[in-house]
XYZ file of C-alpha atoms in Angstrom:
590
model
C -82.540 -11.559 165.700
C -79.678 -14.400 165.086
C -82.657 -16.724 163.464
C -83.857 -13.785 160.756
C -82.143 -11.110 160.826
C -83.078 -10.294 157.615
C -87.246 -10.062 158.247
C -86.591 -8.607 161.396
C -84.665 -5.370 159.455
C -87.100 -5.338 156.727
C -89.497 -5.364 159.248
C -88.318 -2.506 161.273
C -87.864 -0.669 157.757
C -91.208 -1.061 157.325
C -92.418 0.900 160.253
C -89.724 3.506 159.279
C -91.992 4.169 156.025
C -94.898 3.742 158.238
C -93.657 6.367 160.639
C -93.035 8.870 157.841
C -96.356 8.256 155.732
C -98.577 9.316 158.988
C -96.188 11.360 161.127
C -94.206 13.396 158.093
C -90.526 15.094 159.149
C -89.474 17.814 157.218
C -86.491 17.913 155.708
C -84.326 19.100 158.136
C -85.374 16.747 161.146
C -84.494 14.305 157.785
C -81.143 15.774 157.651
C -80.314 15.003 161.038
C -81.395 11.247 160.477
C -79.130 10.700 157.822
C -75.702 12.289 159.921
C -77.492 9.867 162.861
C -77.776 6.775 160.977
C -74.012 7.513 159.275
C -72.610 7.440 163.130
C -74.959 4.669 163.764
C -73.441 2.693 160.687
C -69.760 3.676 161.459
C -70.156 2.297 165.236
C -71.233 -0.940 164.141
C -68.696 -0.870 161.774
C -65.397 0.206 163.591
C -66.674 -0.458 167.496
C -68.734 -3.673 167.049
C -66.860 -5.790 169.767
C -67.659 -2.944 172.177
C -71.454 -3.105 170.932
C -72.056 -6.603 170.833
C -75.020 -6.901 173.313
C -76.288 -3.890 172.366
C -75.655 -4.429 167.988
C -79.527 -5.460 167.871
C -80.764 -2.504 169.125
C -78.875 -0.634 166.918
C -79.351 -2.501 163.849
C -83.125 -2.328 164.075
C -82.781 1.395 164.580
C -80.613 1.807 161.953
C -83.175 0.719 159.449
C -86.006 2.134 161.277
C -84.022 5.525 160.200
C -83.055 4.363 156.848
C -87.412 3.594 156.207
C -87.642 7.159 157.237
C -85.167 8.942 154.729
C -85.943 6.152 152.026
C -90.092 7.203 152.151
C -89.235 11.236 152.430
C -87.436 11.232 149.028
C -89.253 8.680 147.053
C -92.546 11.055 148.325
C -91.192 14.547 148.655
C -92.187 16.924 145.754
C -92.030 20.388 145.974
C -95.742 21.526 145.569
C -96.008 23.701 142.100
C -99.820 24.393 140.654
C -98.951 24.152 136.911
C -99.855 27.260 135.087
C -102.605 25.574 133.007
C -106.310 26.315 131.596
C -109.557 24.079 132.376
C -109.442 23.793 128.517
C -105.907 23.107 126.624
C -103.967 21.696 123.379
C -102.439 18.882 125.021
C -99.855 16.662 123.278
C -99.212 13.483 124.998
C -97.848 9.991 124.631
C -99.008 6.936 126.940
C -96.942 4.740 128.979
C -99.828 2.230 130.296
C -103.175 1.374 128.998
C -105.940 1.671 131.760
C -109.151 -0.373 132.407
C -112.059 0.815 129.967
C -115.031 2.222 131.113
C -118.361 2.669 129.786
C -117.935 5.855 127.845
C -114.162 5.883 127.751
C -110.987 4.627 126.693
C -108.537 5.027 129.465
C -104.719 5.296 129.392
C -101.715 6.289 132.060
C -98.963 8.990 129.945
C -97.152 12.095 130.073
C -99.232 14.894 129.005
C -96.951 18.359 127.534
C -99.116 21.844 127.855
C -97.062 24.472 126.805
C -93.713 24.349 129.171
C -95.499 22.289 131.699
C -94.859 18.559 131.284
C -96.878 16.095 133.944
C -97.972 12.461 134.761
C -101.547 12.028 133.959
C -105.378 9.582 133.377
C -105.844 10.163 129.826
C -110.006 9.705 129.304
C -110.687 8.896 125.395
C -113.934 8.341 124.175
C -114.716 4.770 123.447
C -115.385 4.571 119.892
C -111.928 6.350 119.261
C -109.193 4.126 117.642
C -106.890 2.766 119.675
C -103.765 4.287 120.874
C -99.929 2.884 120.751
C -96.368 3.578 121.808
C -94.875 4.387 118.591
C -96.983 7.916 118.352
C -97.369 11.265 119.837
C -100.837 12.836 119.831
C -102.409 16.122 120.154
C -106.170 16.655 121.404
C -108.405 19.222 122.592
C -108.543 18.375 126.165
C -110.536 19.587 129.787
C -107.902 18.941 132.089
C -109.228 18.202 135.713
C -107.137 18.337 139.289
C -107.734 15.214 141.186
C -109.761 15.793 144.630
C -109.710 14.179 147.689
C -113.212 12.287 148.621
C -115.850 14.534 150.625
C -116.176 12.156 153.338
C -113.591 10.127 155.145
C -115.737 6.305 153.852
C -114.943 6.669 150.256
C -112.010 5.338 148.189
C -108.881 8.134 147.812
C -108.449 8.097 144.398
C -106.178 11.193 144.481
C -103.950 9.672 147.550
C -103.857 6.436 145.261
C -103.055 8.329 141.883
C -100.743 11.078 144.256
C -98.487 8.148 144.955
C -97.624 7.003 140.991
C -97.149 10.766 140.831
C -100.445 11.781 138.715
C -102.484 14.796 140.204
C -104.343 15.616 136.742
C -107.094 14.265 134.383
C -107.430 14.733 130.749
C -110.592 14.118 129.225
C -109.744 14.519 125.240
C -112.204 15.088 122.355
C -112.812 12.998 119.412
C -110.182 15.351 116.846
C -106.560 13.552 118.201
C -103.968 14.124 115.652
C -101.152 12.077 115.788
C -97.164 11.896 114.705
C -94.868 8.671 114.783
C -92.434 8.704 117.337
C -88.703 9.114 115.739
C -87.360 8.624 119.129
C -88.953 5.402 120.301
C -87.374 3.730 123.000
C -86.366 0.153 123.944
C -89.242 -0.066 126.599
C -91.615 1.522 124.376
C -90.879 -0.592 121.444
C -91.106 -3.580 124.457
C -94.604 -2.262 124.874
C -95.677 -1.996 121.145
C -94.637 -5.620 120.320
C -97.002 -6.529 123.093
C -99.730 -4.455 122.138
C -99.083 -5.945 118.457
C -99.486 -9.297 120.100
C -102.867 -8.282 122.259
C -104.182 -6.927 118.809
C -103.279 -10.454 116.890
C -105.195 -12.233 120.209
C -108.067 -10.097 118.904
C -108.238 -11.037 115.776
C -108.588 -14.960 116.143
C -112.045 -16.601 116.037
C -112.320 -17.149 119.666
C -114.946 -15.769 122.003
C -114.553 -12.554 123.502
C -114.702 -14.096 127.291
C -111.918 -16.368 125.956
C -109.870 -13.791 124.085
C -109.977 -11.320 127.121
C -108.976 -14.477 129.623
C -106.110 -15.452 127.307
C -105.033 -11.605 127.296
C -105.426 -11.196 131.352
C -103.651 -14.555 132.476
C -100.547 -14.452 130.328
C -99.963 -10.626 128.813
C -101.577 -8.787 132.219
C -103.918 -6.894 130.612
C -107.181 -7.146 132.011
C -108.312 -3.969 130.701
C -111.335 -5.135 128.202
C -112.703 -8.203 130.634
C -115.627 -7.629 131.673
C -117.422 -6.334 134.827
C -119.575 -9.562 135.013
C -116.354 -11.670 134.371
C -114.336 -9.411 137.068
C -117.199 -9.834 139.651
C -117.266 -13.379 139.677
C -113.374 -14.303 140.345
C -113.906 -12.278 142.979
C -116.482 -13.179 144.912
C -114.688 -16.893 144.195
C -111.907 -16.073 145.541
C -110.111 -16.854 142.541
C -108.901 -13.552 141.274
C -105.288 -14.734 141.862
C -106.157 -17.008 139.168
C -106.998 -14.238 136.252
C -103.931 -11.735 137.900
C -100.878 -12.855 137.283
C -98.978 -13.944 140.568
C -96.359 -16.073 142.073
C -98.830 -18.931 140.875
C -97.696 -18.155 137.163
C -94.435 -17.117 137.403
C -93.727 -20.604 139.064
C -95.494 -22.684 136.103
C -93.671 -20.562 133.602
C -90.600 -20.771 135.192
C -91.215 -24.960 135.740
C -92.224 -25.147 132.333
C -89.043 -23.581 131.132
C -86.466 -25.938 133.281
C -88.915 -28.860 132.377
C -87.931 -28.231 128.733
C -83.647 -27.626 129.697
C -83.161 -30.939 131.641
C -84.399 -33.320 129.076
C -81.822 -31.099 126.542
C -78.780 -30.569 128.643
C -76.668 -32.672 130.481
C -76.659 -33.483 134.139
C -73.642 -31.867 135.221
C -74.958 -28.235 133.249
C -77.933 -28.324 135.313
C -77.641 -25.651 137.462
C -77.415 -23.352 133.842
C -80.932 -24.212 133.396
C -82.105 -22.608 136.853
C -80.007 -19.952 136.016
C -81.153 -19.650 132.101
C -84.677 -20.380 133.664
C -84.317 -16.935 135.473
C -83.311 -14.952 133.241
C -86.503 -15.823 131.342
C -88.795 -15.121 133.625
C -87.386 -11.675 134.113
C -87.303 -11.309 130.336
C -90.915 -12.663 130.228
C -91.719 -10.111 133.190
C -90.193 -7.099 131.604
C -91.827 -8.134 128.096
C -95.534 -8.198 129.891
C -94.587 -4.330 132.074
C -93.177 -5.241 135.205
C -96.358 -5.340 136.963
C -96.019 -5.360 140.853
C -97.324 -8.770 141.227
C -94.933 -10.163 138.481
C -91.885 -7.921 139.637
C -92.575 -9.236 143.402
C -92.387 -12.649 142.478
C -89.848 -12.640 140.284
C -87.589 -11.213 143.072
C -89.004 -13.962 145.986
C -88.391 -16.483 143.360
C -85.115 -15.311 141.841
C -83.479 -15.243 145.417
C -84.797 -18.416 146.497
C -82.775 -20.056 143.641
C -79.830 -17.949 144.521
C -79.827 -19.878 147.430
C -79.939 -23.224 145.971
C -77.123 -22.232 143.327
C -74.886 -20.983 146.019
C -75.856 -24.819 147.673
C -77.083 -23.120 150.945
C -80.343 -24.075 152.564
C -82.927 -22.489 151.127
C -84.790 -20.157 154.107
C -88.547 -18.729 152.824
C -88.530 -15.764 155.190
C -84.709 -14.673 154.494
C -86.067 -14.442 150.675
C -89.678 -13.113 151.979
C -87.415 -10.459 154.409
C -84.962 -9.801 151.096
C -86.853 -9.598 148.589
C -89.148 -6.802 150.229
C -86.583 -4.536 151.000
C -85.157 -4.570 147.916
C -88.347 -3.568 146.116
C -89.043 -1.020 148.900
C -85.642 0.530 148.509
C -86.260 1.248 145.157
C -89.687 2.316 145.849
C -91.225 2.603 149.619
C -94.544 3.278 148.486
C -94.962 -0.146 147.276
C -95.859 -1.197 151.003
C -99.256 0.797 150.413
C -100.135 -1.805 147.472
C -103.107 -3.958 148.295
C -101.413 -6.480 146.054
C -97.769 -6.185 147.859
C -99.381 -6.492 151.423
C -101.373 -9.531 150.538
C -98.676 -11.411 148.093
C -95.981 -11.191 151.258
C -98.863 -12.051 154.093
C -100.480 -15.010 152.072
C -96.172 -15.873 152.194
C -96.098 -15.613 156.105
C -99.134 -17.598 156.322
C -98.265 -20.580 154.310
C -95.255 -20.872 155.878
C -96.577 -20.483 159.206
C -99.507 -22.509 158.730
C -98.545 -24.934 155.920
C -96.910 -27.596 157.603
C -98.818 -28.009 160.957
C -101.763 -28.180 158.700
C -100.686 -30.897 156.632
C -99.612 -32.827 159.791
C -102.828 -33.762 160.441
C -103.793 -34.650 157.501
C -103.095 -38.972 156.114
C -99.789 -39.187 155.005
C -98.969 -38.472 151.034
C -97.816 -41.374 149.901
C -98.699 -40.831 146.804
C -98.369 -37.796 143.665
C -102.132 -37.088 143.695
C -102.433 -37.462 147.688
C -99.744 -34.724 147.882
C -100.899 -32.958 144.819
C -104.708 -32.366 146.618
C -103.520 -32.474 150.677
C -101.080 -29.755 149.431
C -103.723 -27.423 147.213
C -105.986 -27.755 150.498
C -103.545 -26.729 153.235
C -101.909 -23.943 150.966
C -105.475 -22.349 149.996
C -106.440 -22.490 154.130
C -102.819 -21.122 155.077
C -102.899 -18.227 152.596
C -106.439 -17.475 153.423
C -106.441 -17.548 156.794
C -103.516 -14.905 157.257
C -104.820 -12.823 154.463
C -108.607 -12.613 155.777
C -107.815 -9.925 158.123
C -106.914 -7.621 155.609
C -109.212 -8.737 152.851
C -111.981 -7.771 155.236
C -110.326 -4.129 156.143
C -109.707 -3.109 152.512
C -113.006 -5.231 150.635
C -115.470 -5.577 153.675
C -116.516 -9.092 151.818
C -115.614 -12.503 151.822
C -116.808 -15.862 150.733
C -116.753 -19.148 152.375
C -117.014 -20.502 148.676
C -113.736 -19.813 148.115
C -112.393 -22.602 149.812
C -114.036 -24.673 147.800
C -113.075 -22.764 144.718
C -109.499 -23.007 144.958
C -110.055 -26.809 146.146
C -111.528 -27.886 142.892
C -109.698 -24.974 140.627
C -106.195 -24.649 141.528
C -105.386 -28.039 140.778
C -105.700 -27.419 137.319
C -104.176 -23.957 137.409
C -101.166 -25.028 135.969
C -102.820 -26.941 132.712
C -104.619 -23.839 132.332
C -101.428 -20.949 132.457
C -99.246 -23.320 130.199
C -101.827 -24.142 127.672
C -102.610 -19.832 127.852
C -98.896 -19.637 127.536
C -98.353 -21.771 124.328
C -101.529 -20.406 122.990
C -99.910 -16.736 123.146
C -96.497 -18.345 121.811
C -98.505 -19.812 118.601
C -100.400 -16.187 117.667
C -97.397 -14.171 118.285
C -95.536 -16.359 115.839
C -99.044 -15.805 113.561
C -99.690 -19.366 113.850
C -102.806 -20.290 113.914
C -104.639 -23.850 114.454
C -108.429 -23.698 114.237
C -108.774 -27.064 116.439
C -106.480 -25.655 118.752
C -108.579 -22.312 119.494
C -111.395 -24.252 119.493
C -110.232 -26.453 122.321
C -109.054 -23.838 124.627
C -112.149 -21.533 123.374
C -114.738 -24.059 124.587
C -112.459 -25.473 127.865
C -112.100 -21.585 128.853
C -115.921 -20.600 128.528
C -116.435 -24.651 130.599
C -114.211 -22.998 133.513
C -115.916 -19.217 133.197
C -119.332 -21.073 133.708
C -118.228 -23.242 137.016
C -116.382 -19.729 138.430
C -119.615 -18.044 137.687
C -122.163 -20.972 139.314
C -119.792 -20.550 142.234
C -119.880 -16.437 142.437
C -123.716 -17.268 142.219
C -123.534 -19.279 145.874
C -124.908 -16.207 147.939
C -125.695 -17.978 150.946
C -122.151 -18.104 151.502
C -120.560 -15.132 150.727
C -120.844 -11.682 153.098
C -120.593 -8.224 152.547
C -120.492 -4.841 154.222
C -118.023 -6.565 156.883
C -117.278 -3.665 159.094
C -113.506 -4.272 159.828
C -110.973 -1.730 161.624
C -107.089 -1.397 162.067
C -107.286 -2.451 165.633
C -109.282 -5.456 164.784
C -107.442 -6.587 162.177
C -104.307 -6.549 164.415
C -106.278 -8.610 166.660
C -106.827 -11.005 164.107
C -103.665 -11.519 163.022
C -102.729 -12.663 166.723
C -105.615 -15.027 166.578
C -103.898 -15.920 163.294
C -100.674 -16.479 165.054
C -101.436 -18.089 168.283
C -103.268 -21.149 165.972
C -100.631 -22.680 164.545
C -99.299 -24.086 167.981
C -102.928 -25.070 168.811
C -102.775 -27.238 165.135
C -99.471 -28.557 166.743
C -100.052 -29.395 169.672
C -103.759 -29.092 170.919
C -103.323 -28.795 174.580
C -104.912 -26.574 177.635
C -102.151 -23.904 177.342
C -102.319 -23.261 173.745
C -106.480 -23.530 173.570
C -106.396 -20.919 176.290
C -104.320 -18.392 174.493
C -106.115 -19.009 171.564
C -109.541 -18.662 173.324
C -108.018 -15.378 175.363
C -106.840 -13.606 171.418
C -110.653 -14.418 170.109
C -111.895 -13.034 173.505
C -109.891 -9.627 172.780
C -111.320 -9.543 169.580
C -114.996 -9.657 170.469
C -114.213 -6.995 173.316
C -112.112 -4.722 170.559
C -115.345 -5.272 168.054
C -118.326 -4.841 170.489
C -116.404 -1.557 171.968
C -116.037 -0.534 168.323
C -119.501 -1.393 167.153
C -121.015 0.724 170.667
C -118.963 3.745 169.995
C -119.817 3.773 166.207
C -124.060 3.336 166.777
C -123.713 6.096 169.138
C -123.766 8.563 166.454
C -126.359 10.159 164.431
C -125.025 11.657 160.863
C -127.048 13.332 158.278
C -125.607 14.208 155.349
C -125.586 15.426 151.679
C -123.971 14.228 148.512
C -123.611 14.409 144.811
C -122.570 11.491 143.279
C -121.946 12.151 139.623
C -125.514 13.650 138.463
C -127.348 11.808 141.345
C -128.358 13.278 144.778
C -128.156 11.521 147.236
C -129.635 11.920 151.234
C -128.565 10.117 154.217
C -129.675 9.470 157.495
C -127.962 7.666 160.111
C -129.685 6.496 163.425
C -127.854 3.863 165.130
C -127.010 0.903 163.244
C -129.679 2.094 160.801
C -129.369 4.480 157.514
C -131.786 5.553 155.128
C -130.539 6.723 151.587
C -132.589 9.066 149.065
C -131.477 9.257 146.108
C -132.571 11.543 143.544
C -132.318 8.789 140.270
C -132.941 5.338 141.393
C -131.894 4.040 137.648
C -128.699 4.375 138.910
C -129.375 2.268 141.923
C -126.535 -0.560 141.428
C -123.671 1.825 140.995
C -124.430 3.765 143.873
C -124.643 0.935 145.876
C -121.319 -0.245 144.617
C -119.493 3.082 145.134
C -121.480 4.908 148.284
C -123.291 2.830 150.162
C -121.498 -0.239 150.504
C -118.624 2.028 151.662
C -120.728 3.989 153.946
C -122.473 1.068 155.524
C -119.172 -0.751 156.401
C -117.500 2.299 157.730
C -120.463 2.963 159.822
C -121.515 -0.609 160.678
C -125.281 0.019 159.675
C -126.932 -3.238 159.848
C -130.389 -2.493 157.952
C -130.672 0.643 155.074
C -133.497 1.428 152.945
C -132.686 3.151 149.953
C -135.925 5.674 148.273
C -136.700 8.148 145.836
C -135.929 11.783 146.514
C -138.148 13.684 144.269
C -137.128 17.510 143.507
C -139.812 19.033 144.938
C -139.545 17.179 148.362
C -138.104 19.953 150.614
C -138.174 17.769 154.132
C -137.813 13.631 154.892
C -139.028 12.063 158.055
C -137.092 8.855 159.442
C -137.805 7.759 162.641
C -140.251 10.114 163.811
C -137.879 12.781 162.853
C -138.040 16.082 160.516
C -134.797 16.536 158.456
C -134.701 19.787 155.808
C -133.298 19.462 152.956
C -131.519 22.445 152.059
């Protein structure tokens, strides 16, 4: 506690929010933790001497309370079915635009039907114009309630759309009428000069792979790359690259003080960190304030804060800070993928970093540093992050390694050429050797991602992966930094006794799953689908096999991970067929 108190707190905060999302209090056992954390809070405030040995104790359950009351409020809403039709005259305005679909246009707003006013997925056909912040609109509509999944394998959309408040669905017709805004806001007119600026990308002679990488890696909007483009930083392991992250808010930020030290004087210099920050926040508020972007601005903003107020700077006071400030202002942050990963891949490269780079030669030299470091950093990050890449993806690539090896190094040519690039069409200047540079050098780096997505023999799927597991892993995880230290009998041992618990944890886990025998039924959009599960073996039938890659994406990837099936056979279910044998057996269908 007296080395970081400040992750320690955050941490027990954590578990506070944890404690409420799966075991909820109702408002009155809330009550009664808010009068016990005030007494709490006054004791350590007026009787501290008396406290001392025990001040730790308290402190941790202080916050442990404060996680509590923090996640009731930001999730309590009083549950009210709005008084709406499945059909409605909707008039709406959006606040995000959405990843498009095949048939549809998709875009995050506030939707008014009649006195009812409500967070909801707007669904636009594709061919419709597209829509801006400056405008109100007014459609025809089927309005839809989210539901929970059938089965307990497949992705919550309405948990995951039930936290960003949204519990409806508007699918609009063609016929959207639309009046300009005479009460536009700051952040909407924030959001219409960067639309304006996404349009102006569109309209250059570049390639469409280019124009929609330029768009994703400096403006965060990754909503028209494609699924083939999507599916290959992916399975490269360099998805970090296309979203932007701490990677780019560094680069911007050290292209920005770059440019104030060789303007300023010497003894001003600490106005250029500070000047340096204030653009990146600008920057971050200009492209939405995206999770990724608004967690590393934070990390980043209070490691400087360190270095301005000439203290040494600590990563895991600013890792331990910065996360409870974003959780304060909203707990359910921790249940973002993104936020979970960003702050892990943190832990692990400081935890992991520097032993690894001990055994490396010594960097005597720029590049030596510049590649030892790339190598260490991409192993560190990866290493603590695998555990729950495999729990939430069930996939991962040895490729990757590689990847970031040969990429990364060049990740910072590529963000500030993307930046300038943005800078120039913004201003509406344009450079036809320019574009044609970056076009061609950004389709040269698309191929290599792809030719490494394309490396099958190294990447793995359907990775069966569960919460005791993964905390198993992280031990594993934890315990190998002191064999990387110091390679001796005592730490190989420990090491070798973690792995041990892990097998045990995953063969008990595997022997209770195969023990069960499922059958079940399932519409998946306008498909049928069949199942039968024997063991570590399903069979799927599936009423259109056309549709054959996107059920395999959406239900049976899921299914066979949750399950830990180890061979499926997927087959036509004709209409007429009234019973299916697998494995000597007679199943109905009914």
């Amino acid at each position: 506690m007296n080395k970081q108190p400040l992750l320690i707190v955050t941490l027990c905060f954590i578990l506070g929010i944890l404690f409420q999302d799966n075991f909820p209090l109702g408002s009155i056992a809330v009550y009664y933790g808010i009068v016990l954390c005030v007494g709490i809070l006054i004791s350590l405030f007026f009787y501290s001497y008396f406290l001392n040995k025990s001040k730790p104790v308290l402190l941790c359950l202080l916050f442990f309370g404060l996680g509590i009351i923090f996640h009731f409020f930001n999730t309590f809403s009083p549950v009210t079915e709005l008084a709406v039709k499945e059909k409605e005259t909707v008039i709406f305005n959006i606040s995000q635009k959405l990843n498009t679909t095949a048939k549809y246009k998709k875009y995050e707003g506030i939707a008014i039907v009649g006195k009812n006013s409500f967070n909801t997925i707007l669904y636009i056909p594709k061919d419709t114009h597209e829509l801006d912040f400056k405008h109100y609109y007014k459609a025809e509509a089927y309005l839809a309630r989210i539901k929970p999944p059938k089965y307990d394998f497949q992705f919550n959309y309405a948990r995951y759309l039930k936290r960003k408040n949204i519990e409806y669905q508007c699918y609009l017709s063609k016929g959207i009428s639309s009046a300009e805004k005479k009460d536009v806001s700051f952040f909407d007119a924030v959001k219409q000069q960067r639309l304006e600026i996404l349009q102006r990308i569109d309209n250059t002679g570049m390639s469409e792979k280019a124009k929609t990488f330029l768009k994703g890696i400096i403006l965060a909007d990754r909503t028209e790359i494609d699924a083939g483009t999507v599916r290959d930083f992916n399975r490269s392991g360099l998805i970090h690259l296309l979203a932007i992250s701490g990677t780019h808010i560094v680069v911007i930020f050290g292209m920005f003080y770059f440019l104030q030290v060789r303007c300023i004087p010497l003894r001003l210099r600490r106005y250029a960190i500070i000047f340096s920050l204030v653009f990146i926040w600008l920057f971050a508020g200009f492209i939405g304030f995206g999770n990724s972007v608004l967690r590393s601005c934070m990390m980043l903003t209070i490691y400087f804060i360190y270095v301005l107020l000439q203290r040494k700077p600590d990563l895991l006071h600013a890792l331990g800070l910065s996360a409870f400030i974003i959780l304060v202002f909203d707990t359910r942050q921790f249940f973002d993928i993104g936020f979970q990963l960003s702050f892990l891949a943190v832990l692990g490269i400081f935890w992991l970093n520097q032993p690894l780079l001990n055994r490396f030669p010594k960097q005597d030299q720029y590049w030596k540093k510049l590649i030892f470091n790339t190598v260490t950093i991409s192993i560190a990050a990866q290493l603590a992050t695998l555990p729950l890449v495999l729990y939430y993806f069930h996939q991962f690539s040895l490729i990757s390694v590689i990847a970031n090896f040969i990429i990364v190094p060049f990740s910072e040519v590529i963000i500030v050429f993307s930046f300038l690039m943005t800078v120039l069409i913004a201003f509406k200047v344009d450079f036809m050797f320019i574009n044609t540079v970056y076009d061609n050098g950004i389709l040269l780096l698309l191929k290599v991602i792809h030719w490494f997505a394309e490396v099958d023999v190294l990447f793995f799927e359907n990775i069966p992966v569960n919460l005791m597991e993964v905390v198993s892993m992280l031990g594993m995880v934890y315990l190998l930094r002191a064999v990387i230290l110091h390679c001796n009998f005592k730490s190989f041992m420990r090491l070798s006794m973690s792995v041990l618990v892990f097998f045990i944890i995953r063969t008990g886990s595997n022997v209770f799953e195969n023990q069960r025998e499922e059958v079940l039924f399932h519409d998946f959009n306008t498909n049928k689908v069949f199942l039968v599960k024997k063991g570590n073996k399903a069979c799927f039938w599936i009423s259109d096999v056309s549709d054959q890659e996107k059920m395999i994406r959406y239900f049976i990837n899921p299914y066979c991970s949750s399950r830990r099936i180890v061979h499926f056979e997927i087959k036509s279910l004709p209409p007429s067929v009234r019973k299916i044998v697998f494995q000597d057996h007679i199943y109905e269908i009914k």
